[in-house]
Amino acid sequence: MVQYSGLRFWQDTGARDRAIDRLLALRAGLAQNVSPNNKQDSFHLATWNIRDFGGHRLNPSPRLPETLLYIAEVISAFDLVAVQEVNEDMAEFQQVMRLLGPHWDYIVTDQSGNMERLAFVFDTRKIRFRHVAGEIVLPPKKGVEPPQFNRTPFLVAFQAGWFKFNLCTVHIYYGSAADTTKRKREISDIANFFTARQKKDGETYILLGDFNILNPTDPTMNALLGGGFEVPAQLRKPTALSGAHYYDQIALRTQNKLVEIRKAGNFPWQDYVFREADFSAYKAAMPKTTKTGKPAKTDAAAYKTWRTWQMSDHLPLWTEIKMDFTEAYLESLKVGEKPLAEFKPASGAKPEVG
């Protein structure tokens, strides 16, 4: 539960009442659009590019205090969230973590391309960090150093119930809509990297984040699928706020196929907070000048852009994944069957007895 107690001390009672109304609407929307995250046999995985989160180079105005409450509320609907575009200043990110409460933790990278960080935010009551984390650097091929990623992908090993998995978040190079050559290469490189690794270790890999994929039939999607990853039909949802593009994806690769997608979708936060109908309430908060000192537009069209700097120009993409395979495991222990899991004793010297 998000920590709302600070609302009591807001001096601006109009902003406080507005935030309370919008939080109630947002909570109702999450309850309707996202399956409950208190189930014992499944967990909720999401990815969200939160635009320029903590950055001040591009963002025309600071985020409002209520915005951070809304962001925390959305994240709290899931159990594990990959967040892209966390910037050099982590003050806003850390404030959201405080709002999420003591059961939440995070793992974040240092800055790479565009001064951005990649982060995983997770509820420790459901998700366990398996103490493996690292940024992905492509190895040389026949002594030749390959081009590396503009923003280095980040892999972390997690466990939810029975389900052990390796999660890699990306923010793929965009470039331009006219030339996606580098974009396709980065997508193909990261998919092929983990396909080759999985052939050696047999573990489950999930790639997620902002791939800047235009649509499910575009060559940018083919680069991901051609690398051996699967994007279930339930996850092929538009995630650009405009609804026109399928930038964000959650792709899976597993050898034993013991992955069950219960439900998936995107969450249209703009239906509940920073709605088009709210323009007049926020007009006074919009910047009156640009960063160059010129007069800024404060009409309804400008508001639709401004709200993306408050929340994001992306929608969260999420899926509910089964994490309890007790029945399947018990069946696999029967004569003639292959156990789904091998529990080997720890290696190393045995303790002396007596």
mmCIF file of C-alpha atoms in Angstrom:
data_model
loop_
_atom_site.group_PDB
_atom_site.id
_atom_site.type_symbol
_atom_site.label_atom_id
_atom_site.label_comp_id
_atom_site.label_asym_id
_atom_site.label_seq_id
_atom_site.Cartn_x
_atom_site.Cartn_y
_atom_site.Cartn_z
ATOM 1 C CA MET A 1 0.000 0.000 0.000
ATOM 2 C CA VAL A 2 1.325 3.419 -0.950
ATOM 3 C CA GLN A 3 2.192 5.623 2.022
ATOM 4 C CA TYR A 4 -0.438 8.385 1.823
ATOM 5 C CA SER A 5 0.050 9.927 5.268
ATOM 6 C CA GLY A 6 2.018 12.895 3.928
ATOM 7 C CA LEU A 7 -1.131 14.172 2.220
ATOM 8 C CA ARG A 8 -2.384 15.380 5.602
ATOM 9 C CA PHE A 9 0.268 18.079 5.682
ATOM 10 C CA TRP A 10 -0.307 19.564 2.217
ATOM 11 C CA GLN A 11 -1.056 23.257 2.655
ATOM 12 C CA ASP A 12 -2.706 23.541 -0.755
ATOM 13 C CA THR A 13 -6.073 22.016 0.086
ATOM 14 C CA GLY A 14 -7.280 22.277 -3.513
ATOM 15 C CA ALA A 15 -4.338 20.216 -4.762
ATOM 16 C CA ARG A 16 -4.829 17.774 -1.893
ATOM 17 C CA ASP A 17 -8.502 17.175 -2.669
ATOM 18 C CA ARG A 18 -7.714 16.829 -6.374
ATOM 19 C CA ALA A 19 -4.957 14.299 -5.638
ATOM 20 C CA ILE A 20 -7.274 12.293 -3.390
ATOM 21 C CA ASP A 21 -10.011 12.206 -6.046
ATOM 22 C CA ARG A 22 -7.561 11.164 -8.750
ATOM 23 C CA LEU A 23 -5.953 8.505 -6.516
ATOM 24 C CA LEU A 24 -9.349 7.003 -5.813
ATOM 25 C CA ALA A 25 -10.084 6.930 -9.552
ATOM 26 C CA LEU A 26 -6.654 5.476 -10.312
ATOM 27 C CA ARG A 27 -7.071 2.733 -7.723
ATOM 28 C CA ALA A 28 -10.468 1.843 -9.173
ATOM 29 C CA GLY A 29 -8.972 1.743 -12.667
ATOM 30 C CA LEU A 30 -6.115 -0.509 -11.593
ATOM 31 C CA ALA A 31 -8.559 -2.818 -9.813
ATOM 32 C CA GLN A 32 -10.605 -3.068 -12.995
ATOM 33 C CA ASN A 33 -7.780 -3.355 -15.547
ATOM 34 C CA VAL A 34 -5.155 -5.381 -13.658
ATOM 35 C CA SER A 35 -5.769 -8.732 -11.983
ATOM 36 C CA PRO A 36 -5.262 -8.757 -8.182
ATOM 37 C CA ASN A 37 -1.615 -9.032 -7.127
ATOM 38 C CA ASN A 38 -2.297 -10.860 -3.859
ATOM 39 C CA LYS A 39 -2.639 -14.295 -5.468
ATOM 40 C CA GLN A 40 -0.419 -16.982 -3.941
ATOM 41 C CA ASP A 41 0.289 -18.879 -7.165
ATOM 42 C CA SER A 42 1.191 -16.016 -9.525
ATOM 43 C CA PHE A 43 3.041 -12.711 -9.698
ATOM 44 C CA HIS A 44 2.714 -9.557 -11.778
ATOM 45 C CA LEU A 45 5.590 -8.438 -13.970
ATOM 46 C CA ALA A 46 5.541 -5.028 -15.682
ATOM 47 C CA THR A 47 7.723 -2.689 -17.695
ATOM 48 C CA TRP A 48 7.322 1.083 -17.818
ATOM 49 C CA ASN A 49 9.360 3.811 -19.463
ATOM 50 C CA ILE A 50 8.781 6.755 -17.095
ATOM 51 C CA ARG A 51 9.770 9.706 -19.209
ATOM 52 C CA ASP A 52 12.976 11.484 -18.162
ATOM 53 C CA PHE A 53 12.486 10.304 -14.570
ATOM 54 C CA GLY A 54 14.605 12.637 -12.475
ATOM 55 C CA GLY A 55 16.148 14.369 -15.474
ATOM 56 C CA HIS A 56 16.185 18.104 -15.923
ATOM 57 C CA ARG A 57 17.846 18.456 -19.317
ATOM 58 C CA LEU A 58 14.633 17.963 -21.289
ATOM 59 C CA ASN A 59 11.750 18.123 -18.833
ATOM 60 C CA PRO A 60 10.189 21.595 -19.127
ATOM 61 C CA SER A 61 8.970 21.696 -15.510
ATOM 62 C CA PRO A 62 9.379 19.700 -12.278
ATOM 63 C CA ARG A 63 6.965 16.905 -11.498
ATOM 64 C CA LEU A 64 4.186 17.864 -9.110
ATOM 65 C CA PRO A 65 4.036 16.148 -5.695
ATOM 66 C CA GLU A 66 0.784 14.456 -6.713
ATOM 67 C CA THR A 67 2.470 12.989 -9.795
ATOM 68 C CA LEU A 68 4.855 10.955 -7.654
ATOM 69 C CA LEU A 69 1.878 9.578 -5.738
ATOM 70 C CA TYR A 70 0.264 8.508 -9.004
ATOM 71 C CA ILE A 71 3.474 6.851 -10.246
ATOM 72 C CA ALA A 72 3.857 4.981 -6.948
ATOM 73 C CA GLU A 73 0.217 3.874 -7.103
ATOM 74 C CA VAL A 74 0.654 2.404 -10.576
ATOM 75 C CA ILE A 75 3.867 0.579 -9.632
ATOM 76 C CA SER A 76 2.246 -0.836 -6.489
ATOM 77 C CA ALA A 77 -0.298 -2.707 -8.615
ATOM 78 C CA PHE A 78 2.494 -5.062 -9.715
ATOM 79 C CA ASP A 79 5.140 -7.157 -7.952
ATOM 80 C CA LEU A 80 8.182 -6.542 -10.149
ATOM 81 C CA VAL A 81 8.591 -3.564 -12.481
ATOM 82 C CA ALA A 82 11.381 -2.749 -14.933
ATOM 83 C CA VAL A 83 11.715 1.030 -15.173
ATOM 84 C CA GLN A 84 13.511 2.791 -18.021
ATOM 85 C CA GLU A 85 14.710 6.418 -18.247
ATOM 86 C CA VAL A 86 15.684 6.825 -14.609
ATOM 87 C CA ASN A 87 18.073 9.750 -14.879
ATOM 88 C CA GLU A 88 21.210 10.974 -13.154
ATOM 89 C CA ASP A 89 19.312 12.681 -10.329
ATOM 90 C CA MET A 90 17.594 9.875 -8.413
ATOM 91 C CA ALA A 91 15.736 12.093 -5.928
ATOM 92 C CA GLU A 92 12.308 11.569 -7.553
ATOM 93 C CA PHE A 93 12.919 7.838 -7.950
ATOM 94 C CA GLN A 94 13.905 7.492 -4.294
ATOM 95 C CA GLN A 95 10.866 9.509 -3.222
ATOM 96 C CA VAL A 96 8.645 7.045 -5.090
ATOM 97 C CA MET A 97 10.431 4.197 -3.325
ATOM 98 C CA ARG A 98 9.644 5.811 0.048
ATOM 99 C CA LEU A 99 6.011 6.148 -0.980
ATOM 100 C CA LEU A 100 5.885 2.447 -1.870
ATOM 101 C CA GLY A 101 6.812 1.534 1.687
ATOM 102 C CA PRO A 102 9.289 -0.708 3.540
ATOM 103 C CA HIS A 103 8.505 -3.952 1.698
ATOM 104 C CA TRP A 104 9.755 -2.572 -1.619
ATOM 105 C CA ASP A 105 13.334 -2.625 -2.845
ATOM 106 C CA TYR A 106 15.189 -1.765 -6.041
ATOM 107 C CA ILE A 107 18.317 -2.478 -8.093
ATOM 108 C CA VAL A 108 19.561 0.223 -10.450
ATOM 109 C CA THR A 109 22.450 0.683 -12.869
ATOM 110 C CA ASP A 110 24.870 3.530 -13.186
ATOM 111 C CA GLN A 111 24.302 5.983 -16.043
ATOM 112 C CA SER A 112 24.914 4.932 -19.638
ATOM 113 C CA GLY A 113 23.631 6.392 -22.932
ATOM 114 C CA ASN A 114 21.675 9.667 -22.575
ATOM 115 C CA MET A 115 22.702 9.721 -18.884
ATOM 116 C CA GLU A 116 19.976 7.121 -18.241
ATOM 117 C CA ARG A 117 19.750 4.326 -15.689
ATOM 118 C CA LEU A 118 17.775 1.080 -15.847
ATOM 119 C CA ALA A 119 16.038 -0.118 -12.692
ATOM 120 C CA PHE A 120 14.091 -3.011 -11.240
ATOM 121 C CA VAL A 121 11.597 -2.226 -8.478
ATOM 122 C CA PHE A 122 10.137 -5.187 -6.585
ATOM 123 C CA ASP A 123 7.969 -6.210 -3.659
ATOM 124 C CA THR A 124 10.156 -8.370 -1.429
ATOM 125 C CA ARG A 125 7.094 -10.193 -0.077
ATOM 126 C CA LYS A 126 6.666 -11.837 -3.497
ATOM 127 C CA ILE A 127 9.974 -11.467 -5.336
ATOM 128 C CA ARG A 128 13.430 -12.647 -4.267
ATOM 129 C CA PHE A 129 16.712 -11.325 -5.664
ATOM 130 C CA ARG A 130 19.011 -14.284 -6.470
ATOM 131 C CA HIS A 131 22.210 -12.254 -6.026
ATOM 132 C CA VAL A 132 23.171 -12.159 -9.692
ATOM 133 C CA ALA A 133 23.192 -8.852 -11.556
ATOM 134 C CA GLY A 134 25.195 -7.323 -14.361
ATOM 135 C CA GLU A 135 25.238 -5.110 -17.429
ATOM 136 C CA ILE A 136 25.499 -6.904 -20.768
ATOM 137 C CA VAL A 137 28.580 -6.372 -22.914
ATOM 138 C CA LEU A 138 28.832 -8.282 -26.192
ATOM 139 C CA PRO A 139 31.923 -10.523 -26.491
ATOM 140 C CA PRO A 140 34.381 -10.295 -29.405
ATOM 141 C CA LYS A 141 33.666 -12.414 -32.474
ATOM 142 C CA LYS A 142 36.776 -13.949 -34.042
ATOM 143 C CA GLY A 143 38.862 -11.295 -32.352
ATOM 144 C CA VAL A 144 36.724 -8.408 -33.599
ATOM 145 C CA GLU A 145 35.014 -6.141 -31.078
ATOM 146 C CA PRO A 146 31.325 -5.735 -32.009
ATOM 147 C CA PRO A 147 29.437 -2.429 -31.637
ATOM 148 C CA GLN A 148 28.038 -2.169 -28.126
ATOM 149 C CA PHE A 149 24.625 -0.943 -26.999
ATOM 150 C CA ASN A 150 23.849 2.758 -26.768
ATOM 151 C CA ARG A 151 22.224 2.075 -23.361
ATOM 152 C CA THR A 152 23.683 -1.034 -21.767
ATOM 153 C CA PRO A 153 21.066 -3.762 -21.034
ATOM 154 C CA PHE A 154 20.753 -4.838 -17.396
ATOM 155 C CA LEU A 155 20.231 -8.447 -16.268
ATOM 156 C CA VAL A 156 19.145 -9.568 -12.784
ATOM 157 C CA ALA A 157 18.261 -13.070 -11.518
ATOM 158 C CA PHE A 158 14.993 -13.255 -9.561
ATOM 159 C CA GLN A 159 12.725 -15.909 -8.099
ATOM 160 C CA ALA A 160 8.985 -15.876 -7.467
ATOM 161 C CA GLY A 161 7.717 -19.011 -5.728
ATOM 162 C CA TRP A 162 8.962 -21.970 -7.785
ATOM 163 C CA PHE A 163 9.746 -19.813 -10.771
ATOM 164 C CA LYS A 164 13.422 -18.918 -11.219
ATOM 165 C CA PHE A 165 14.148 -16.551 -14.067
ATOM 166 C CA ASN A 166 16.679 -14.124 -15.456
ATOM 167 C CA LEU A 167 15.231 -10.728 -16.296
ATOM 168 C CA CYS A 168 16.956 -8.337 -18.681
ATOM 169 C CA THR A 169 15.659 -4.811 -19.206
ATOM 170 C CA VAL A 170 16.578 -2.757 -22.259
ATOM 171 C CA HIS A 171 16.119 0.672 -23.731
ATOM 172 C CA ILE A 172 16.980 0.127 -27.378
ATOM 173 C CA TYR A 173 18.441 2.881 -29.544
ATOM 174 C CA TYR A 174 15.759 4.802 -31.433
ATOM 175 C CA GLY A 175 17.518 6.889 -34.093
ATOM 176 C CA SER A 176 14.783 7.795 -36.543
ATOM 177 C CA ALA A 177 11.649 6.182 -37.902
ATOM 178 C CA ALA A 178 13.175 6.342 -41.388
ATOM 179 C CA ASP A 179 16.355 4.433 -40.485
ATOM 180 C CA THR A 180 15.987 1.558 -38.022
ATOM 181 C CA THR A 181 19.213 -0.234 -38.978
ATOM 182 C CA LYS A 182 20.983 0.307 -35.648
ATOM 183 C CA ARG A 183 17.764 -0.317 -33.736
ATOM 184 C CA LYS A 184 17.265 -3.707 -35.406
ATOM 185 C CA ARG A 185 20.896 -4.645 -34.804
ATOM 186 C CA GLU A 186 20.642 -3.914 -31.075
ATOM 187 C CA ILE A 187 17.412 -5.940 -30.760
ATOM 188 C CA SER A 188 18.893 -8.851 -32.676
ATOM 189 C CA ASP A 189 22.160 -8.730 -30.707
ATOM 190 C CA ILE A 190 20.524 -8.891 -27.273
ATOM 191 C CA ALA A 191 18.114 -11.659 -28.335
ATOM 192 C CA ASN A 192 20.894 -13.748 -29.887
ATOM 193 C CA PHE A 193 23.125 -13.186 -26.854
ATOM 194 C CA PHE A 194 20.612 -14.778 -24.484
ATOM 195 C CA THR A 195 19.578 -17.486 -26.931
ATOM 196 C CA ALA A 196 23.200 -18.658 -27.038
ATOM 197 C CA ARG A 197 23.506 -18.438 -23.253
ATOM 198 C CA GLN A 198 20.338 -20.411 -22.658
ATOM 199 C CA LYS A 199 21.547 -23.249 -24.859
ATOM 200 C CA LYS A 200 24.385 -23.632 -22.347
ATOM 201 C CA ASP A 201 22.633 -23.138 -19.010
ATOM 202 C CA GLY A 202 19.016 -24.103 -19.768
ATOM 203 C CA GLU A 203 17.604 -21.282 -17.637
ATOM 204 C CA THR A 204 14.577 -19.103 -18.335
ATOM 205 C CA TYR A 205 15.226 -15.653 -19.787
ATOM 206 C CA ILE A 206 12.780 -12.780 -20.059
ATOM 207 C CA LEU A 207 13.623 -9.705 -22.122
ATOM 208 C CA LEU A 208 11.538 -6.622 -21.444
ATOM 209 C CA GLY A 209 11.641 -2.880 -21.713
ATOM 210 C CA ASP A 210 11.528 -0.223 -24.397
ATOM 211 C CA PHE A 211 12.526 -1.900 -27.674
ATOM 212 C CA ASN A 212 11.190 0.983 -29.782
ATOM 213 C CA ILE A 213 9.304 -1.598 -31.855
ATOM 214 C CA LEU A 214 6.880 0.090 -34.227
ATOM 215 C CA ASN A 215 4.280 -2.669 -34.576
ATOM 216 C CA PRO A 216 3.978 -6.482 -34.317
ATOM 217 C CA THR A 217 4.695 -7.009 -38.054
ATOM 218 C CA ASP A 218 7.567 -4.538 -38.344
ATOM 219 C CA PRO A 219 11.172 -5.702 -38.999
ATOM 220 C CA THR A 220 12.042 -4.428 -35.520
ATOM 221 C CA MET A 221 9.730 -7.104 -34.056
ATOM 222 C CA ASN A 222 11.135 -9.710 -36.449
ATOM 223 C CA ALA A 223 14.600 -8.959 -35.064
ATOM 224 C CA LEU A 224 13.357 -9.981 -31.602
ATOM 225 C CA LEU A 225 11.435 -13.056 -32.728
ATOM 226 C CA GLY A 226 14.249 -14.110 -35.060
ATOM 227 C CA GLY A 227 16.552 -14.150 -32.073
ATOM 228 C CA GLY A 228 14.557 -17.011 -30.597
ATOM 229 C CA PHE A 229 12.319 -15.155 -28.156
ATOM 230 C CA GLU A 230 8.545 -15.471 -27.995
ATOM 231 C CA VAL A 231 6.111 -12.588 -27.509
ATOM 232 C CA PRO A 232 2.724 -14.095 -26.582
ATOM 233 C CA ALA A 233 -0.279 -12.620 -28.358
ATOM 234 C CA GLN A 234 -1.625 -11.267 -25.046
ATOM 235 C CA LEU A 235 1.471 -9.064 -24.738
ATOM 236 C CA ARG A 236 1.359 -7.482 -28.186
ATOM 237 C CA LYS A 237 -0.225 -4.274 -26.990
ATOM 238 C CA PRO A 238 0.407 -0.652 -28.043
ATOM 239 C CA THR A 239 2.266 1.186 -25.289
ATOM 240 C CA ALA A 240 2.893 4.641 -26.737
ATOM 241 C CA LEU A 241 0.524 7.137 -25.142
ATOM 242 C CA SER A 242 -0.666 8.003 -28.644
ATOM 243 C CA GLY A 243 -1.686 4.372 -29.102
ATOM 244 C CA ALA A 244 0.131 4.164 -32.427
ATOM 245 C CA HIS A 245 3.275 2.232 -31.495
ATOM 246 C CA TYR A 246 4.219 -0.961 -29.690
ATOM 247 C CA TYR A 247 7.483 0.305 -28.248
ATOM 248 C CA ASP A 248 7.520 -1.795 -25.077
ATOM 249 C CA GLN A 249 7.623 -5.581 -25.082
ATOM 250 C CA ILE A 250 7.908 -8.556 -22.750
ATOM 251 C CA ALA A 251 9.530 -11.534 -24.520
ATOM 252 C CA LEU A 252 10.252 -14.987 -23.109
ATOM 253 C CA ARG A 253 12.616 -17.842 -23.839
ATOM 254 C CA THR A 254 12.414 -21.038 -21.798
ATOM 255 C CA GLN A 255 13.453 -24.598 -22.566
ATOM 256 C CA ASN A 256 11.003 -26.506 -20.396
ATOM 257 C CA LYS A 257 8.041 -24.343 -21.548
ATOM 258 C CA LEU A 258 6.833 -24.276 -17.946
ATOM 259 C CA VAL A 259 5.675 -20.684 -18.175
ATOM 260 C CA GLU A 260 2.009 -19.849 -17.979
ATOM 261 C CA ILE A 261 0.737 -16.370 -18.868
ATOM 262 C CA ARG A 262 -2.474 -15.860 -16.920
ATOM 263 C CA LYS A 263 -3.386 -12.390 -18.143
ATOM 264 C CA ALA A 264 -1.682 -9.406 -19.765
ATOM 265 C CA GLY A 265 -2.377 -5.885 -20.893
ATOM 266 C CA ASN A 266 -1.352 -2.255 -20.875
ATOM 267 C CA PHE A 267 -2.651 0.234 -18.345
ATOM 268 C CA PRO A 268 -4.171 3.491 -19.685
ATOM 269 C CA TRP A 269 -3.251 5.775 -16.786
ATOM 270 C CA GLN A 270 -4.424 8.831 -18.777
ATOM 271 C CA ASP A 271 -8.022 7.685 -18.301
ATOM 272 C CA TYR A 272 -7.696 8.331 -14.549
ATOM 273 C CA VAL A 273 -5.035 10.991 -13.926
ATOM 274 C CA PHE A 274 -4.022 14.003 -16.028
ATOM 275 C CA ARG A 275 -7.088 13.399 -18.164
ATOM 276 C CA GLU A 276 -7.864 15.711 -21.049
ATOM 277 C CA ALA A 277 -10.800 16.957 -18.962
ATOM 278 C CA ASP A 278 -8.332 18.106 -16.281
ATOM 279 C CA PHE A 279 -6.609 20.700 -18.476
ATOM 280 C CA SER A 280 -8.091 23.725 -16.714
ATOM 281 C CA ALA A 281 -7.033 22.398 -13.294
ATOM 282 C CA TYR A 282 -3.382 22.214 -14.366
ATOM 283 C CA LYS A 283 -3.079 25.196 -16.676
ATOM 284 C CA ALA A 284 -1.605 27.359 -13.923
ATOM 285 C CA ALA A 285 1.056 24.723 -13.201
ATOM 286 C CA MET A 286 2.258 24.549 -16.811
ATOM 287 C CA PRO A 287 5.456 26.496 -17.619
ATOM 288 C CA LYS A 288 4.902 29.964 -19.037
ATOM 289 C CA THR A 289 8.255 30.128 -20.828
ATOM 290 C CA THR A 290 10.445 27.622 -22.628
ATOM 291 C CA LYS A 291 13.987 26.829 -21.508
ATOM 292 C CA THR A 292 15.198 29.374 -24.038
ATOM 293 C CA GLY A 293 13.020 32.082 -22.509
ATOM 294 C CA LYS A 294 10.359 32.170 -25.219
ATOM 295 C CA PRO A 295 6.632 32.142 -24.325
ATOM 296 C CA ALA A 296 5.357 28.594 -23.839
ATOM 297 C CA LYS A 297 2.022 27.392 -25.134
ATOM 298 C CA THR A 298 -0.555 26.642 -22.466
ATOM 299 C CA ASP A 299 -3.464 25.453 -24.583
ATOM 300 C CA ALA A 300 -5.125 22.018 -24.539
ATOM 301 C CA ALA A 301 -2.718 20.620 -27.153
ATOM 302 C CA ALA A 302 0.309 21.754 -25.126
ATOM 303 C CA TYR A 303 -1.239 20.191 -22.021
ATOM 304 C CA LYS A 304 -1.340 16.772 -23.700
ATOM 305 C CA THR A 305 2.435 17.027 -24.196
ATOM 306 C CA TRP A 306 3.086 18.507 -20.741
ATOM 307 C CA ARG A 307 1.339 15.633 -19.000
ATOM 308 C CA THR A 308 3.804 13.187 -20.614
ATOM 309 C CA TRP A 309 6.572 15.005 -18.703
ATOM 310 C CA GLN A 310 4.533 14.609 -15.524
ATOM 311 C CA MET A 311 3.709 10.904 -15.943
ATOM 312 C CA SER A 312 5.112 9.432 -19.166
ATOM 313 C CA ASP A 313 4.654 9.148 -22.912
ATOM 314 C CA HIS A 314 4.423 5.362 -22.386
ATOM 315 C CA LEU A 315 1.829 3.066 -20.844
ATOM 316 C CA PRO A 316 2.925 0.280 -18.489
ATOM 317 C CA LEU A 317 2.854 -3.168 -20.104
ATOM 318 C CA TRP A 318 2.224 -6.034 -17.692
ATOM 319 C CA THR A 319 1.594 -9.738 -17.393
ATOM 320 C CA GLU A 320 0.493 -12.125 -14.669
ATOM 321 C CA ILE A 321 2.753 -15.207 -14.601
ATOM 322 C CA LYS A 322 2.142 -18.477 -12.780
ATOM 323 C CA MET A 323 4.796 -19.205 -10.142
ATOM 324 C CA ASP A 324 3.489 -22.377 -8.426
ATOM 325 C CA PHE A 325 4.076 -25.650 -10.285
ATOM 326 C CA THR A 326 3.564 -28.073 -7.406
ATOM 327 C CA GLU A 327 1.142 -30.364 -9.253
ATOM 328 C CA ALA A 328 3.320 -30.589 -12.363
ATOM 329 C CA TYR A 329 6.394 -31.270 -10.230
ATOM 330 C CA LEU A 330 4.703 -34.071 -8.283
ATOM 331 C CA GLU A 331 3.560 -35.701 -11.528
ATOM 332 C CA SER A 332 7.104 -35.506 -12.865
ATOM 333 C CA LEU A 333 8.376 -37.624 -9.940
ATOM 334 C CA LYS A 334 6.473 -40.696 -11.113
ATOM 335 C CA VAL A 335 8.319 -43.680 -12.554
ATOM 336 C CA GLY A 336 9.423 -43.050 -16.126
ATOM 337 C CA GLU A 337 9.056 -39.276 -15.881
ATOM 338 C CA LYS A 338 11.843 -36.677 -15.767
ATOM 339 C CA PRO A 339 11.785 -34.448 -12.677
ATOM 340 C CA LEU A 340 11.055 -30.828 -13.479
ATOM 341 C CA ALA A 341 13.716 -29.725 -11.017
ATOM 342 C CA GLU A 342 16.923 -31.304 -9.776
ATOM 343 C CA PHE A 343 17.892 -30.432 -6.218
ATOM 344 C CA LYS A 344 21.602 -31.149 -5.931
ATOM 345 C CA PRO A 345 23.512 -30.978 -2.637
ATOM 346 C CA ALA A 346 25.727 -27.980 -2.134
ATOM 347 C CA SER A 347 29.292 -28.435 -3.367
ATOM 348 C CA GLY A 348 32.354 -27.993 -1.195
ATOM 349 C CA ALA A 349 33.928 -29.747 1.762
ATOM 350 C CA LYS A 350 31.646 -31.855 3.935
ATOM 351 C CA PRO A 351 31.541 -31.080 7.655
ATOM 352 C CA GLU A 352 33.340 -33.450 9.945
ATOM 353 C CA VAL A 353 31.167 -35.660 12.142
ATOM 354 C CA GLY A 354 31.976 -36.496 15.758
#
